Coordinates of N, CA and C in Angstrom, one line a residue:
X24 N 73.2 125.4 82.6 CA 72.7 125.4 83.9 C 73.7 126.0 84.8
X25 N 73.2 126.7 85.7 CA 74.3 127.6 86.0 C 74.3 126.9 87.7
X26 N 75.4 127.0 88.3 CA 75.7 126.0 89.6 C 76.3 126.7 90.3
X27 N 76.5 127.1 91.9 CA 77.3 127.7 92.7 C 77.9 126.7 93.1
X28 N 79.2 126.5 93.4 CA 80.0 125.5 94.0 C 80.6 126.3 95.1
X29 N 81.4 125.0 96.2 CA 80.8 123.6 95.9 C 79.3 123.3 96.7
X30 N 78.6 122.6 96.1 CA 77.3 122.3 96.7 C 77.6 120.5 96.9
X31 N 77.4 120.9 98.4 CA 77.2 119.5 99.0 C 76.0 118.6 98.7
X32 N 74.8 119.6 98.4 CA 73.8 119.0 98.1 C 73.0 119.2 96.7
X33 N 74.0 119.1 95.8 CA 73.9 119.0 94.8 C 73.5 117.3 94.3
X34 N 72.3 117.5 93.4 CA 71.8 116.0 93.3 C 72.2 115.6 91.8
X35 N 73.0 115.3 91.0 CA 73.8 114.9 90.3 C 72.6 114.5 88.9
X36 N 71.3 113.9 89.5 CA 70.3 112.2 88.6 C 69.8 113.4 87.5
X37 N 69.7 114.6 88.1 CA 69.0 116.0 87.3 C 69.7 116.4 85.9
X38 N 71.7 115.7 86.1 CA 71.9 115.9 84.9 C 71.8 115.2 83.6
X39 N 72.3 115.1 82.4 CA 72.3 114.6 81.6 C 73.8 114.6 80.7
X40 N 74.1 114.1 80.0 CA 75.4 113.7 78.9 C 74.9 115.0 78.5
X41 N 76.1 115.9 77.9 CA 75.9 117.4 77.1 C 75.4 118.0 77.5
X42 N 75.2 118.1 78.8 CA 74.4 119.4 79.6 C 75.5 120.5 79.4
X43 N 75.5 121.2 79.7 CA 75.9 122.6 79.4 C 75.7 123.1 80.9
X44 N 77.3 122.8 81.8 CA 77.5 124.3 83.0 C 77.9 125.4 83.0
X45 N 77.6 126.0 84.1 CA 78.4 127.3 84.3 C 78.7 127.1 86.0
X46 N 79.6 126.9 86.0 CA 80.2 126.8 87.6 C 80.8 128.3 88.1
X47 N 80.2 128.0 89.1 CA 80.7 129.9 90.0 C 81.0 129.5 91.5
X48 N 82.7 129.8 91.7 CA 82.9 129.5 93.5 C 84.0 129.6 93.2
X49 N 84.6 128.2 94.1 CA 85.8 127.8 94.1 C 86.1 126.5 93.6
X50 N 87.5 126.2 92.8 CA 87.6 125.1 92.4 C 89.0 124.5 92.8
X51 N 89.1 123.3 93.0 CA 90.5 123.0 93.2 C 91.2 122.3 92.0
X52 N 92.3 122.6 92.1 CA 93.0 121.9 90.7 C 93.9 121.3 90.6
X53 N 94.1 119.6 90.6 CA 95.4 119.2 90.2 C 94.8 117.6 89.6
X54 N 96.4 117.2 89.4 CA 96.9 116.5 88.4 C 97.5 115.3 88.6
X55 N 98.2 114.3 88.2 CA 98.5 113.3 88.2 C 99.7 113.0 89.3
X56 N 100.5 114.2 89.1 CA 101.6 114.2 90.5 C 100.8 114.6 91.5
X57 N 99.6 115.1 91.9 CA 99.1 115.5 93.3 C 98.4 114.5 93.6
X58 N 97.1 114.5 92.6 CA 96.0 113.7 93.4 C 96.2 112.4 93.9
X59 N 96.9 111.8 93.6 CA 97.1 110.1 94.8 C 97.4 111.0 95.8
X60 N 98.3 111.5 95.9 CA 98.5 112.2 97.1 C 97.3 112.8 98.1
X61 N 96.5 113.8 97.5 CA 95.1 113.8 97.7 C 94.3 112.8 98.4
X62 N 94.5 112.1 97.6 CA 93.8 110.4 97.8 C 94.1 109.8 99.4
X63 N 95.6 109.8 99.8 CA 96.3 109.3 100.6 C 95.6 110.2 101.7
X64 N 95.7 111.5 101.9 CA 95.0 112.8 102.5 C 93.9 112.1 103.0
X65 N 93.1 111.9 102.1 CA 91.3 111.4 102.3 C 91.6 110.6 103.2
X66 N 92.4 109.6 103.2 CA 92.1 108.2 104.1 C 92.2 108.2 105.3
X67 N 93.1 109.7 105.7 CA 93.1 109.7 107.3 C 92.5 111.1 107.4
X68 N 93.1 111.6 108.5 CA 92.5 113.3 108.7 C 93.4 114.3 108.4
X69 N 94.3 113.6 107.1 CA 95.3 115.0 106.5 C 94.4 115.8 106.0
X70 N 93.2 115.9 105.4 CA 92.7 116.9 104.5 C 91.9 117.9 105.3
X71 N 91.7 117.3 106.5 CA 91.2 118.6 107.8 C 92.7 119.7 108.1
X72 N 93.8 119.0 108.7 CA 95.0 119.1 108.8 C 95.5 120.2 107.8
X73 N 95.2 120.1 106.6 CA 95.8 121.2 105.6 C 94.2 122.1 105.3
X74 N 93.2 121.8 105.9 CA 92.2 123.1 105.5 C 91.5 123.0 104.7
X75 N 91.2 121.5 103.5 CA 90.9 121.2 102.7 C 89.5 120.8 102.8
X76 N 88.3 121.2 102.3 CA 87.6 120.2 102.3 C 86.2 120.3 101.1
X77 N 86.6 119.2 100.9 CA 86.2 118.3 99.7 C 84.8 118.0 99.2
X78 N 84.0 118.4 100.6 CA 82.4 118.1 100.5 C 81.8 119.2 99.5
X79 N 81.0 118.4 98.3 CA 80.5 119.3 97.4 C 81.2 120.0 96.2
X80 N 82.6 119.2 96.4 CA 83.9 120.7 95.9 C 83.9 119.9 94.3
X81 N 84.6 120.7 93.4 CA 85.1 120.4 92.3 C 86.6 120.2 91.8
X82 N 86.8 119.1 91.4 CA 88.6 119.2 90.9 C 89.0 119.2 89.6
X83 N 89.8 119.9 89.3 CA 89.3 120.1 88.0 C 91.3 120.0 87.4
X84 N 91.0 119.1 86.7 CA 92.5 117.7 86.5 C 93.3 118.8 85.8
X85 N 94.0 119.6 86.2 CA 95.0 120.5 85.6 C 95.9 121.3 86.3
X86 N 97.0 122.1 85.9 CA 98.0 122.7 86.4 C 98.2 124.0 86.7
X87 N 98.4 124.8 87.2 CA 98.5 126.2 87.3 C 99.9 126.7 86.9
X88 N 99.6 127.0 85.8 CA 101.2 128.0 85.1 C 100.8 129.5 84.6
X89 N 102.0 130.0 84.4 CA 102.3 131.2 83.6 C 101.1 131.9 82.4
X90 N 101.2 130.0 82.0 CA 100.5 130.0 80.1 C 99.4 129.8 80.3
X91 N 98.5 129.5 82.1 CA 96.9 129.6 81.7 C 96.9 128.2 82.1
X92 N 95.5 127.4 82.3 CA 94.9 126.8 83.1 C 94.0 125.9 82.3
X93 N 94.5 124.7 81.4 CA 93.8 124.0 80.6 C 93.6 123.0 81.5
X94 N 92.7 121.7 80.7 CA 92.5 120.6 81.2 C 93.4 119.6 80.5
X95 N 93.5 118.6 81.4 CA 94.6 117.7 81.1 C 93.9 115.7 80.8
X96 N 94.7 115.1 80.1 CA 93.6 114.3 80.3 C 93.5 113.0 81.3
X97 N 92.1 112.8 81.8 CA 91.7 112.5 83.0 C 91.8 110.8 82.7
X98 N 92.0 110.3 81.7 CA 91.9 108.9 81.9 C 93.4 108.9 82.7
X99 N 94.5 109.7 82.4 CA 96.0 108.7 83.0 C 95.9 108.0 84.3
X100 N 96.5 107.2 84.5 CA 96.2 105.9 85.5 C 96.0 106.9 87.1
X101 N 97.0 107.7 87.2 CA 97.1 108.3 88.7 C 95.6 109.7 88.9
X102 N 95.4 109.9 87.6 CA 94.4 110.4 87.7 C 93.0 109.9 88.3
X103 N 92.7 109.0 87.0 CA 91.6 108.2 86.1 C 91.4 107.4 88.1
X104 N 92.3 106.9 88.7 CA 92.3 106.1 89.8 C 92.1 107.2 90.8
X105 N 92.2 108.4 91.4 CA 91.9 109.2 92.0 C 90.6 109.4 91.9
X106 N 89.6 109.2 91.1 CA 88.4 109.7 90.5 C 87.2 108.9 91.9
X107 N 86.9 108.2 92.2 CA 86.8 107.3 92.6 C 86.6 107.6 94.1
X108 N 88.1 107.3 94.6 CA 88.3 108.0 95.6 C 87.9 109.2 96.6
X109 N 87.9 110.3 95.7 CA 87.7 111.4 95.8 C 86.3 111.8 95.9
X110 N 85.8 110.9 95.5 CA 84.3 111.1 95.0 C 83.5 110.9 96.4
X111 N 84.2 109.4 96.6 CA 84.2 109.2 98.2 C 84.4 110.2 99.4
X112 N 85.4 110.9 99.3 CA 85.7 111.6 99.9 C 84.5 113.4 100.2
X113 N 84.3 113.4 98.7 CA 83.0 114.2 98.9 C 83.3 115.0 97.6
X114 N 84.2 114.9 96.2 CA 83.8 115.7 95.3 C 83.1 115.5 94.5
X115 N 82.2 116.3 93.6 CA 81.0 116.1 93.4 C 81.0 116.2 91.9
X116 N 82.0 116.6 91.2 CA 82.3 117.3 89.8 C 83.9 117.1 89.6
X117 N 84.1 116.2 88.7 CA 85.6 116.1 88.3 C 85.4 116.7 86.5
X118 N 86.7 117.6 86.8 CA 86.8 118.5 85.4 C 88.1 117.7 84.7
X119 N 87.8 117.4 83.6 CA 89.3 117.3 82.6 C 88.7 117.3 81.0
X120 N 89.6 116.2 80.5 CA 89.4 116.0 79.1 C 89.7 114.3 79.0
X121 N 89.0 114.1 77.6 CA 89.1 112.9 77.2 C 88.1 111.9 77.9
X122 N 87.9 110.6 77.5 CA 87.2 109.5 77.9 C 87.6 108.9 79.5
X123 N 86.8 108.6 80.4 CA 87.2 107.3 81.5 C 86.5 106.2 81.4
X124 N 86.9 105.6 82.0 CA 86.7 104.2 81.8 C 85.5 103.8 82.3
X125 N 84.2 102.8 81.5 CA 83.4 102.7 81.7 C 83.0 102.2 83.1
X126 N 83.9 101.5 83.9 CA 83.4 101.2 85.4 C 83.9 102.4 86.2
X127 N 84.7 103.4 85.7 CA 85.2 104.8 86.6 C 82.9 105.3 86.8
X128 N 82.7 105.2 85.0 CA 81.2 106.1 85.6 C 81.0 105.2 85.8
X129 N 80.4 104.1 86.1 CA 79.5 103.3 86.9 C 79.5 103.3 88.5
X130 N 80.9 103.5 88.6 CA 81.4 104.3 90.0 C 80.8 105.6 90.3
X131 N 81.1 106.4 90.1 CA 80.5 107.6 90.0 C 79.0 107.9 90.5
X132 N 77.9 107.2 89.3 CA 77.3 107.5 89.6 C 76.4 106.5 91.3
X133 N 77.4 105.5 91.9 CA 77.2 105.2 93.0 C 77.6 106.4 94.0
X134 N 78.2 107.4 93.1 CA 78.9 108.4 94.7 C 78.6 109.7 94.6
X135 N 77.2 109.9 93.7 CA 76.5 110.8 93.4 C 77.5 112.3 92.7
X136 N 78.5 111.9 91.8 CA 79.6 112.3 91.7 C 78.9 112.1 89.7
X137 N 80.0 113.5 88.9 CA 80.2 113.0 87.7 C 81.4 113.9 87.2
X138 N 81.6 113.5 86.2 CA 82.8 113.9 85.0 C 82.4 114.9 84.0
X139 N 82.9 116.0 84.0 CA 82.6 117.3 82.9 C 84.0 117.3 82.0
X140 N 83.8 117.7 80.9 CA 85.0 118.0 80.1 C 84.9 119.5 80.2
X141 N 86.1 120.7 80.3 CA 86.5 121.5 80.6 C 87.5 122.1 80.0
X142 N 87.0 123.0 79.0 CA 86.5 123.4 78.2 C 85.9 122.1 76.7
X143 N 84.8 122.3 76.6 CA 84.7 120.9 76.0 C 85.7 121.5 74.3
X144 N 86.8 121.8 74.9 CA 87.2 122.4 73.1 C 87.9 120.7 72.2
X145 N 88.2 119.8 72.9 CA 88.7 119.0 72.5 C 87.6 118.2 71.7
X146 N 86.1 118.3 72.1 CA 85.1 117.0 71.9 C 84.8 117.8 70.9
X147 N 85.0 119.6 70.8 CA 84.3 120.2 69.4 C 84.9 120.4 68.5
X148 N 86.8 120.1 68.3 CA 87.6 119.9 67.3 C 87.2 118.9 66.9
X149 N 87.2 117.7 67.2 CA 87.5 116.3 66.8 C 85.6 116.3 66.3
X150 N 84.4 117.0 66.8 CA 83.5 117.0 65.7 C 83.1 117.9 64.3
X151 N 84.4 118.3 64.6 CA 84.4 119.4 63.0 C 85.6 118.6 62.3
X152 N 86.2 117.6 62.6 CA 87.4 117.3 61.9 C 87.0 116.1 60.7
X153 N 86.9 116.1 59.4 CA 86.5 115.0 58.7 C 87.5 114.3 57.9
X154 N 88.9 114.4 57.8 CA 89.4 113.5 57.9 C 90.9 114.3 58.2
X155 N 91.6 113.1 58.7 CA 93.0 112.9 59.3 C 94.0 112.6 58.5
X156 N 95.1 113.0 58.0 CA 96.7 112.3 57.2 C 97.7 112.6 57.7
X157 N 98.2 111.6 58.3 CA 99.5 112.1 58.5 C 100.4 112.2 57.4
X158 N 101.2 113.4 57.5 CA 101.9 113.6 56.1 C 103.3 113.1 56.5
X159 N 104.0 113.3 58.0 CA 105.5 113.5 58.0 C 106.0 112.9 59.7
X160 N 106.8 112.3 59.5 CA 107.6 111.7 60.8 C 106.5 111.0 61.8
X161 N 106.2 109.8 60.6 CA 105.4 108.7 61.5 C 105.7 108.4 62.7
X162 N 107.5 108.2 62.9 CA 107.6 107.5 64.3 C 107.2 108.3 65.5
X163 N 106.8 109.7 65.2 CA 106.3 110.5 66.4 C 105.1 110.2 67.0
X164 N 104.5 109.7 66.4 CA 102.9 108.5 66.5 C 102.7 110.0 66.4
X165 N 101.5 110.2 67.9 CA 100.1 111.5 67.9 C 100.9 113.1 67.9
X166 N 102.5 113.1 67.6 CA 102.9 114.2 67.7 C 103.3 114.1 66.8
X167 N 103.1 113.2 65.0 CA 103.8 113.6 64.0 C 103.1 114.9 63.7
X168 N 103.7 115.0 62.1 CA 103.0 116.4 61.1 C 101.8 115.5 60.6
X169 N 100.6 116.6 60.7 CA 99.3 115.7 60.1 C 98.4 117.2 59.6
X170 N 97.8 116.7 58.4 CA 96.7 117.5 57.5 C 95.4 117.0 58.1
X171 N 94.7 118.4 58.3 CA 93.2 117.6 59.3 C 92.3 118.4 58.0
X172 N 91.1 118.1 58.0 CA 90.2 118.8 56.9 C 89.0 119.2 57.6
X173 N 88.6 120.0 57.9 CA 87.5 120.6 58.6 C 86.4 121.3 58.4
X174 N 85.1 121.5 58.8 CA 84.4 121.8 58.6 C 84.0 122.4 59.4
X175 N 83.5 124.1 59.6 CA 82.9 125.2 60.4 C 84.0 125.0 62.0
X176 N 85.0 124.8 61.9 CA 85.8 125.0 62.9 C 85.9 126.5 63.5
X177 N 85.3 126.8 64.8 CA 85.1 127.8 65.5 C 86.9 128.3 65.7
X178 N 87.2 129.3 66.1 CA 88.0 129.9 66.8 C 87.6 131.2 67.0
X179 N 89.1 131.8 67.9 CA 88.8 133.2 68.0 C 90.3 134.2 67.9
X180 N 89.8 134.9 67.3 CA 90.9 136.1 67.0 C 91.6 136.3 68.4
X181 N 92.9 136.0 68.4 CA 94.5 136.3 69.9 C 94.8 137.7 69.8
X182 N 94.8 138.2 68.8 CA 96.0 139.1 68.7 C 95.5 139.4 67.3
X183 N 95.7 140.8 67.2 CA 95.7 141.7 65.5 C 95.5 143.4 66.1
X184 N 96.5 143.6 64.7 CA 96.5 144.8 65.0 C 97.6 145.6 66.5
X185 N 98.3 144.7 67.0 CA 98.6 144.8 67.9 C 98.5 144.8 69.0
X186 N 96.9 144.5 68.9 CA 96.4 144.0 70.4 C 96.0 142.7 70.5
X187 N 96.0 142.2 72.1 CA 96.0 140.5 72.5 C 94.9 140.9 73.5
X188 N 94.4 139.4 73.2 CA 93.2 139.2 74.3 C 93.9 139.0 76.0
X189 N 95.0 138.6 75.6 CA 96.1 138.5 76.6 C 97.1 139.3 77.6
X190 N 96.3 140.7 77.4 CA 96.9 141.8 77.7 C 96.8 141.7 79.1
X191 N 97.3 142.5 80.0 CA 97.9 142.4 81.7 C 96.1 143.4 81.8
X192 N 95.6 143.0 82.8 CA 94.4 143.6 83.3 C 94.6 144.0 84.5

């Protein structure tokens, strides 16, 4: 379903779990060092003050660097607790990764507000992956060495032949 953002009058009840967007506008982006901050913004009239506004908008829980613009994941406490807030405040669509907490959506859907995963690449590794071994340096817990075994795992060719999808445009 394809969406112009941000729409303030966007009616949220129309979606469903695994819908499939296409968002076209503007989006705002940050992360666990901003958004309390954000938050703090909302409660008075800083977010007039800085030009910001939030009615309709989308935030989409990640960083702007060099290396590209992934999502980050949205349960961490300064996040996961901005969610809420913000919703209040008037955004309509929060982007990340990973699970929130089942009273975050029950909130949510009080603030006519929801949660997208962005790019869902995390939800479609972990359903091609059929089993897990860690082989080397347990004490690294989720950053040891580990053998995954998969099944029809999508990717896509970076680079060959000398050329990158990554090239200066």
């Amino acid at each position: 379903m394809e969406l112009q953002i941000p729409n303030p009058l966007l009616d949220v009840t129309m979606l469903n779990p695994g819908d499939l967007l296409e968002l076209t506008g503007k989006i705002y982006v940050g992360r666990d060092a901003v958004l309390p901050k954000i938050v703090e913004l909302s409660r008075g009239n800083g977010l007039e003050q800085m030009k910001i506004d939030l009615q309709g908008s989308v935030i989409f829980h990640s960083a702007v660097s060099v290396a590209g613009i992934g999502p980050t994941t949205s349960n961490k406490v300064e996040i996961e607790e901005s969610i809420v807030p913000l919703s209040k405040a008037g955004v309509k669509i929060h982007l990340g990764k990973g699970e929130i907490m089942p009273e975050t959506i029950k909130r949510l859907k009080g603030e006519n507000a929801i949660f997208a995963v962005i790019p869902p690449v995390t939800a479609l590794i972990k359903s091609k992956v059929i089993k897990v071994k860690m082989v080397a340096f347990p004490e690294l817990g989720m950053e040891a060495f580990h053998e995954i075994t998969v099944q029809k795992l999508p990717c896509m060719v970076a680079a060959v032949n000398g050329v990158s999808i990554y090239k200066e445009r």
